[in-house]
PDB file of N, CA and C in Angstrom:
ATOM      1  N   MET A 816      15.757  25.969 -15.247  1.00  0.00           N
ATOM      2  CA  MET A 816      16.885  25.317 -14.179  1.00  0.00           C
ATOM      3  C   MET A 816      16.962  24.285 -14.455  1.00  0.00           C
ATOM      4  N   ASP A 817      17.876  24.012 -14.253  1.00  0.00           N
ATOM      5  CA  ASP A 817      19.116  22.696 -14.585  1.00  0.00           C
ATOM      6  C   ASP A 817      19.011  22.013 -12.635  1.00  0.00           C
ATOM      7  N   VAL A 818      19.028  20.652 -12.652  1.00  0.00           N
ATOM      8  CA  VAL A 818      19.209  20.798 -11.160  1.00  0.00           C
ATOM      9  C   VAL A 818      20.641  19.964 -10.979  1.00  0.00           C
ATOM     10  N   THR A 819      21.381  20.398  -9.815  1.00  0.00           N
ATOM     11  CA  THR A 819      22.673  20.155  -9.967  1.00  0.00           C
ATOM     12  C   THR A 819      23.043  19.116  -8.791  1.00  0.00           C
ATOM     13  N   LYS A 820      23.922  17.872  -9.115  1.00  0.00           N
ATOM     14  CA  LYS A 820      24.003  17.020  -8.293  1.00  0.00           C
ATOM     15  C   LYS A 820      24.372  16.971  -7.126  1.00  0.00           C
ATOM     16  N   GLU A 821      24.594  18.313  -6.176  1.00  0.00           N
ATOM     17  CA  GLU A 821      24.256  18.245  -4.840  1.00  0.00           C
ATOM     18  C   GLU A 821      22.884  18.836  -4.797  1.00  0.00           C
ATOM     19  N   GLN A 822      21.706  18.898  -5.666  1.00  0.00           N
ATOM     20  CA  GLN A 822      20.661  19.286  -5.336  1.00  0.00           C
ATOM     21  C   GLN A 822      20.289  17.746  -5.184  1.00  0.00           C
ATOM     22  N   ILE A 823      20.385  16.883  -6.066  1.00  0.00           N
ATOM     23  CA  ILE A 823      20.188  15.614  -6.250  1.00  0.00           C
ATOM     24  C   ILE A 823      20.450  14.896  -5.106  1.00  0.00           C
ATOM     25  N   ASN A 824      21.723  15.079  -4.495  1.00  0.00           N
ATOM     26  CA  ASN A 824      22.337  14.251  -3.561  1.00  0.00           C
ATOM     27  C   ASN A 824      21.497  14.882  -2.280  1.00  0.00           C
ATOM     28  N   ALA A 825      21.048  16.224  -2.086  1.00  0.00           N
ATOM     29  CA  ALA A 825      20.202  16.947  -0.568  1.00  0.00           C
ATOM     30  C   ALA A 825      18.615  15.774  -1.055  1.00  0.00           C
ATOM     31  N   ALA A 826      18.331  16.252  -2.227  1.00  0.00           N
ATOM     32  CA  ALA A 826      16.915  15.090  -2.022  1.00  0.00           C
ATOM     33  C   ALA A 826      16.899  13.970  -1.422  1.00  0.00           C
ATOM     34  N   ILE A 827      18.123  12.732  -1.956  1.00  0.00           N
ATOM     35  CA  ILE A 827      18.467  11.331  -1.773  1.00  0.00           C
ATOM     36  C   ILE A 827      18.292  11.382  -0.112  1.00  0.00           C
ATOM     37  N   ASP A 828      19.382  12.629   0.640  1.00  0.00           N
ATOM     38  CA  ASP A 828      19.694  12.212   1.880  1.00  0.00           C
ATOM     39  C   ASP A 828      17.979  12.189   2.698  1.00  0.00           C
ATOM     40  N   LEU A 829      17.261  13.780   2.182  1.00  0.00           N
ATOM     41  CA  LEU A 829      16.152  13.746   3.107  1.00  0.00           C
ATOM     42  C   LEU A 829      15.779  12.974   2.812  1.00  0.00           C
ATOM     43  N   LEU A 830      15.039  12.581   1.680  1.00  0.00           N
ATOM     44  CA  LEU A 830      14.414  10.932   1.869  1.00  0.00           C
ATOM     45  C   LEU A 830      14.938   9.711   2.268  1.00  0.00           C
ATOM     46  N   ALA A 831      15.986   9.357   2.749  1.00  0.00           N
ATOM     47  CA  ALA A 831      16.433   8.899   3.180  1.00  0.00           C
ATOM     48  C   ALA A 831      15.908   9.385   4.183  1.00  0.00           C
ATOM     49  N   THR A 832      16.160  10.694   5.343  1.00  0.00           N
ATOM     50  CA  THR A 832      15.857  10.978   6.818  1.00  0.00           C
ATOM     51  C   THR A 832      14.384  10.565   6.950  1.00  0.00           C
ATOM     52  N   MET A 833      13.403  10.596   5.708  1.00  0.00           N
ATOM     53  CA  MET A 833      12.011  10.741   6.546  1.00  0.00           C
ATOM     54  C   MET A 833      11.440   9.425   6.276  1.00  0.00           C
ATOM     55  N   VAL A 834      12.046   8.297   5.197  1.00  0.00           N
ATOM     56  CA  VAL A 834      11.620   7.355   5.306  1.00  0.00           C
ATOM     57  C   VAL A 834      12.381   6.467   6.951  1.00  0.00           C
ATOM     58  N   VAL A 835      13.550   6.873   7.166  1.00  0.00           N
ATOM     59  CA  VAL A 835      14.035   6.082   8.056  1.00  0.00           C
ATOM     60  C   VAL A 835      13.373   6.351   9.698  1.00  0.00           C
ATOM     61  N   ALA A 836      12.980   7.924   9.513  1.00  0.00           N
ATOM     62  CA  ALA A 836      11.829   8.503  10.948  1.00  0.00           C
ATOM     63  C   ALA A 836      11.035   7.994  10.676  1.00  0.00           C
ATOM     64  N   ASP A 837       9.954   7.709   9.354  1.00  0.00           N
ATOM     65  CA  ASP A 837       8.747   7.098   9.686  1.00  0.00           C
ATOM     66  C   ASP A 837       8.810   5.486  10.010  1.00  0.00           C
ATOM     67  N   ILE A 838      10.228   4.784  10.023  1.00  0.00           N
ATOM     68  CA  ILE A 838       9.897   3.548  10.122  1.00  0.00           C
ATOM     69  C   ILE A 838      10.582   3.574  11.917  1.00  0.00           C
ATOM     70  N   ALA A 839      11.741   3.817  11.862  1.00  0.00           N
ATOM     71  CA  ALA A 839      11.378   4.137  13.309  1.00  0.00           C
ATOM     72  C   ALA A 839      10.632   4.605  14.408  1.00  0.00           C
ATOM     73  N   GLU A 840       9.773   5.289  13.931  1.00  0.00           N
ATOM     74  CA  GLU A 840       8.434   5.552  14.942  1.00  0.00           C
ATOM     75  C   GLU A 840       7.689   4.746  15.123  1.00  0.00           C
ATOM     76  N   GLU A 841       7.608   4.095  14.136  1.00  0.00           N
ATOM     77  CA  GLU A 841       6.334   3.478  13.511  1.00  0.00           C
ATOM     78  C   GLU A 841       6.885   1.931  13.903  1.00  0.00           C
ATOM     79  N   GLU A 842       7.996   1.674  14.293  1.00  0.00           N
ATOM     80  CA  GLU A 842       9.174   0.124  15.081  1.00  0.00           C
ATOM     81  C   GLU A 842       9.200   0.042  16.379  1.00  0.00           C
ATOM     82  N   HIS A 843       8.827   1.437  16.792  1.00  0.00           N
ATOM     83  CA  HIS A 843       9.339   2.000  17.969  1.00  0.00           C
ATOM     84  C   HIS A 843      11.014   1.584  18.056  1.00  0.00           C
ATOM     85  N   ARG A 844      11.584   2.144  17.495  1.00  0.00           N
ATOM     86  CA  ARG A 844      12.936   2.224  17.336  1.00  0.00           C
ATOM     87  C   ARG A 844      13.473   3.226  17.207  1.00  0.00           C
ATOM     88  N   ASP A 845      14.975   3.288  17.664  1.00  0.00           N
ATOM     89  CA  ASP A 845      15.852   4.854  17.424  1.00  0.00           C
ATOM     90  C   ASP A 845      16.068   4.501  15.912  1.00  0.00           C
ATOM     91  N   ALA A 846      15.916   5.720  15.474  1.00  0.00           N
ATOM     92  CA  ALA A 846      16.699   5.741  14.088  1.00  0.00           C
ATOM     93  C   ALA A 846      18.020   5.099  13.370  1.00  0.00           C
ATOM     94  N   SER A 847      18.655   6.056  14.692  1.00  0.00           N
ATOM     95  CA  SER A 847      20.432   5.380  14.509  1.00  0.00           C
ATOM     96  C   SER A 847      20.287   3.993  14.430  1.00  0.00           C
ATOM     97  N   ASP A 848      18.949   3.491  14.669  1.00  0.00           N
ATOM     98  CA  ASP A 848      19.257   1.750  15.012  1.00  0.00           C
ATOM     99  C   ASP A 848      18.620   1.525  12.929  1.00  0.00           C
ATOM    100  N   VAL A 849      17.766   2.208  12.895  1.00  0.00           N
ATOM    101  CA  VAL A 849      17.238   2.205  11.843  1.00  0.00           C
ATOM    102  C   VAL A 849      17.923   2.506  10.557  1.00  0.00           C
ATOM    103  N   LEU A 850      18.696   3.131  10.302  1.00  0.00           N
ATOM    104  CA  LEU A 850      19.614   3.841   9.280  1.00  0.00           C
ATOM    105  C   LEU A 850      20.125   2.814   8.837  1.00  0.00           C
ATOM    106  N   PRO A 851      21.103   2.093   9.851  1.00  0.00           N
ATOM    107  CA  PRO A 851      22.003   1.323   8.991  1.00  0.00           C
ATOM    108  C   PRO A 851      21.489  -0.086   8.075  1.00  0.00           C
ATOM    109  N   ASP A 852      20.451  -0.340   8.848  1.00  0.00           N
ATOM    110  CA  ASP A 852      19.605  -0.932   8.008  1.00  0.00           C
ATOM    111  C   ASP A 852      18.792  -0.757   6.773  1.00  0.00           C
ATOM    112  N   PHE A 853      18.780   0.607   6.725  1.00  0.00           N
ATOM    113  CA  PHE A 853      17.823   1.058   5.340  1.00  0.00           C
ATOM    114  C   PHE A 853      19.241   1.124   4.353  1.00  0.00           C
ATOM    115  N   LEU A 854      20.409   1.789   4.742  1.00  0.00           N
ATOM    116  CA  LEU A 854      21.402   2.301   4.139  1.00  0.00           C
ATOM    117  C   LEU A 854      21.888   0.553   3.393  1.00  0.00           C
ATOM    118  N   LEU A 855      21.947  -0.378   4.045  1.00  0.00           N
ATOM    119  CA  LEU A 855      22.394  -1.542   3.444  1.00  0.00           C
ATOM    120  C   LEU A 855      21.432  -2.504   2.856  1.00  0.00           C
ATOM    121  N   SER A 856      20.286  -2.142   2.624  1.00  0.00           N
ATOM    122  CA  SER A 856      19.403  -2.744   2.035  1.00  0.00           C
ATOM    123  C   SER A 856      19.238  -2.343   0.099  1.00  0.00           C
ATOM    124  N   HIS A 857      18.127  -3.607  -0.630  1.00  0.00           N
ATOM    125  CA  HIS A 857      18.586  -3.451  -2.005  1.00  0.00           C
ATOM    126  C   HIS A 857      18.092  -1.899  -2.372  1.00  0.00           C
ATOM    127  N   THR A 858      16.930  -1.556  -1.593  1.00  0.00           N
ATOM    128  CA  THR A 858      15.850  -0.105  -1.361  1.00  0.00           C
ATOM    129  C   THR A 858      16.507   1.075  -1.259  1.00  0.00           C
ATOM    130  N   GLY A 859      17.799   1.012  -0.278  1.00  0.00           N
ATOM    131  CA  GLY A 859      18.384   2.142   0.165  1.00  0.00           C
ATOM    132  C   GLY A 859      19.732   2.326  -0.864  1.00  0.00           C
ATOM    133  N   LYS A 860      20.479   1.210  -1.335  1.00  0.00           N
ATOM    134  CA  LYS A 860      20.969   1.173  -2.392  1.00  0.00           C
ATOM    135  C   LYS A 860      20.605   1.729  -3.575  1.00  0.00           C
ATOM    136  N   MET A 861      19.784   1.516  -3.433  1.00  0.00           N
ATOM    137  CA  MET A 861      18.718   1.458  -5.297  1.00  0.00           C
ATOM    138  C   MET A 861      18.673   3.595  -5.109  1.00  0.00           C
ATOM    139  N   LEU A 862      18.512   3.698  -4.096  1.00  0.00           N
ATOM    140  CA  LEU A 862      17.807   5.118  -4.013  1.00  0.00           C
ATOM    141  C   LEU A 862      19.059   5.842  -3.818  1.00  0.00           C
ATOM    142  N   TYR A 863      19.921   5.709  -3.220  1.00  0.00           N
ATOM    143  CA  TYR A 863      21.890   6.147  -3.543  1.00  0.00           C
ATOM    144  C   TYR A 863      21.540   5.756  -5.296  1.00  0.00           C
ATOM    145  N   ASN A 864      21.660   5.564  -6.219  1.00  0.00           N
ATOM    146  CA  ASN A 864      22.433   5.350  -7.330  1.00  0.00           C
ATOM    147  C   ASN A 864      20.808   6.294  -7.754  1.00  0.00           C
ATOM    148  N   GLU A 865      21.265   7.731  -8.035  1.00  0.00           N
ATOM    149  CA  GLU A 865      20.708   8.885  -8.717  1.00  0.00           C
ATOM    150  C   GLU A 865      20.196   8.232 -10.005  1.00  0.00           C
ATOM    151  N   LYS A 866      20.584   6.879 -11.235  1.00  0.00           N
ATOM    152  CA  LYS A 866      19.888   6.715 -12.194  1.00  0.00           C
ATOM    153  C   LYS A 866      19.062   6.158 -12.290  1.00  0.00           C
ATOM    154  N   ASN A 867      18.294   5.456 -10.815  1.00  0.00           N
ATOM    155  CA  ASN A 867      17.268   4.623 -10.827  1.00  0.00           C
ATOM    156  C   ASN A 867      15.914   6.098 -10.525  1.00  0.00           C
ATOM    157  N   LYS A 868      16.486   7.385 -10.102  1.00  0.00           N
ATOM    158  CA  LYS A 868      15.710   8.253 -10.098  1.00  0.00           C
ATOM    159  C   LYS A 868      14.359   7.990  -8.887  1.00  0.00           C
ATOM    160  N   LEU A 869      14.956   6.890  -8.126  1.00  0.00           N
ATOM    161  CA  LEU A 869      13.669   6.769  -7.070  1.00  0.00           C
ATOM    162  C   LEU A 869      13.366   8.052  -6.146  1.00  0.00           C
ATOM    163  N   TRP A 870      14.350   8.896  -6.260  1.00  0.00           N
ATOM    164  CA  TRP A 870      14.459  10.253  -5.622  1.00  0.00           C
ATOM    165  C   TRP A 870      13.542  11.123  -6.057  1.00  0.00           C
ATOM    166  N   TRP A 871      12.779  10.581  -7.234  1.00  0.00           N
ATOM    167  CA  TRP A 871      11.305  11.460  -7.468  1.00  0.00           C
ATOM    168  C   TRP A 871      10.565  10.492  -7.057  1.00  0.00           C
ATOM    169  N   ASP A 872      10.150   9.486  -6.585  1.00  0.00           N
ATOM    170  CA  ASP A 872       9.121   8.743  -6.460  1.00  0.00           C
ATOM    171  C   ASP A 872       8.322   9.524  -4.581  1.00  0.00           C
ATOM    172  N   GLY A 873       8.621   9.414  -3.875  1.00  0.00           N
ATOM    173  CA  GLY A 873       8.838  10.032  -2.421  1.00  0.00           C
ATOM    174  C   GLY A 873       9.162   9.213  -1.184  1.00  0.00           C
ATOM    175  N   PRO A 874       9.032   9.176   0.404  1.00  0.00           N
ATOM    176  CA  PRO A 874       9.198   8.755   1.173  1.00  0.00           C
ATOM    177  C   PRO A 874       8.599   7.506   1.076  1.00  0.00           C
ATOM    178  N   ALA A 875       6.983   8.044   0.979  1.00  0.00           N
ATOM    179  CA  ALA A 875       5.935   6.736   1.140  1.00  0.00           C
ATOM    180  C   ALA A 875       6.386   5.126   0.316  1.00  0.00           C
ATOM    181  N   MET A 876       6.727   5.778  -0.843  1.00  0.00           N
ATOM    182  CA  MET A 876       6.924   4.698  -1.908  1.00  0.00           C
ATOM    183  C   MET A 876       8.280   3.822  -1.410  1.00  0.00           C
ATOM    184  N   LEU A 877       9.182   4.651  -1.313  1.00  0.00           N
ATOM    185  CA  LEU A 877      10.419   3.955  -0.818  1.00  0.00           C
ATOM    186  C   LEU A 877      10.297   3.047   0.586  1.00  0.00           C
ATOM    187  N   GLU A 878       9.463   3.489   1.347  1.00  0.00           N
ATOM    188  CA  GLU A 878       9.179   2.790   2.746  1.00  0.00           C
ATOM    189  C   GLU A 878       8.666   1.599   2.190  1.00  0.00           C
ATOM    190  N   ASP A 879       7.058   1.899   1.687  1.00  0.00           N
ATOM    191  CA  ASP A 879       6.946   0.383   1.315  1.00  0.00           C
ATOM    192  C   ASP A 879       8.082  -0.336   0.707  1.00  0.00           C
ATOM    193  N   MET A 880       8.565   0.160  -0.545  1.00  0.00           N
ATOM    194  CA  MET A 880       9.308  -0.980  -1.106  1.00  0.00           C
ATOM    195  C   MET A 880      10.541  -1.381   0.179  1.00  0.00           C
ATOM    196  N   TYR A 881      10.901  -0.386   0.961  1.00  0.00           N
ATOM    197  CA  TYR A 881      11.713  -1.456   2.168  1.00  0.00           C
ATOM    198  C   TYR A 881      11.038  -2.324   3.164  1.00  0.00           C
ATOM    199  N   ARG A 882       9.595  -2.112   3.400  1.00  0.00           N
ATOM    200  CA  ARG A 882       9.341  -2.954   4.139  1.00  0.00           C
ATOM    201  C   ARG A 882       8.902  -4.187   3.202  1.00  0.00           C
ATOM    202  N   LYS A 883       8.633  -4.408   2.032  1.00  0.00           N
ATOM    203  CA  LYS A 883       8.304  -5.679   0.881  1.00  0.00           C
ATOM    204  C   LYS A 883       9.568  -6.127   0.855  1.00  0.00           C
ATOM    205  N   GLU A 884      10.931  -5.496   0.855  1.00  0.00           N
ATOM    206  CA  GLU A 884      11.777  -5.927   0.860  1.00  0.00           C
ATOM    207  C   GLU A 884      12.052  -6.760   2.625  1.00  0.00           C
ATOM    208  N   SER A 885      11.729  -6.272   3.403  1.00  0.00           N
ATOM    209  CA  SER A 885      12.298  -6.738   4.541  1.00  0.00           C
ATOM    210  C   SER A 885      11.633  -7.838   4.948  1.00  0.00           C
ATOM    211  N   VAL A 886      10.281  -7.887   4.635  1.00  0.00           N
ATOM    212  CA  VAL A 886       9.629  -9.101   4.263  1.00  0.00           C
ATOM    213  C   VAL A 886       9.889 -10.688   4.086  1.00  0.00           C
ATOM    214  N   ALA A 887      10.468 -10.293   2.583  1.00  0.00           N
ATOM    215  CA  ALA A 887      11.008 -11.156   1.272  1.00  0.00           C
ATOM    216  C   ALA A 887      11.963 -12.175   1.959  1.00  0.00           C
TER     217      ALA A 887
END
């Protein structure tokens, strides 16, 4: 079975949603405030470049990448 571009995009959107929700909960922030920060981050940009295949890894790894980037 071939994976369509639409399925990949849906997986990427779901991962971004999961990461943002986790960060918002842990930091006691509203997800609508976290979302733009994540999307503008290097990690967020890399996630949405499907050639990087970060969508294969899962939300925990992406959250860790984002947190390390935010500390730097």
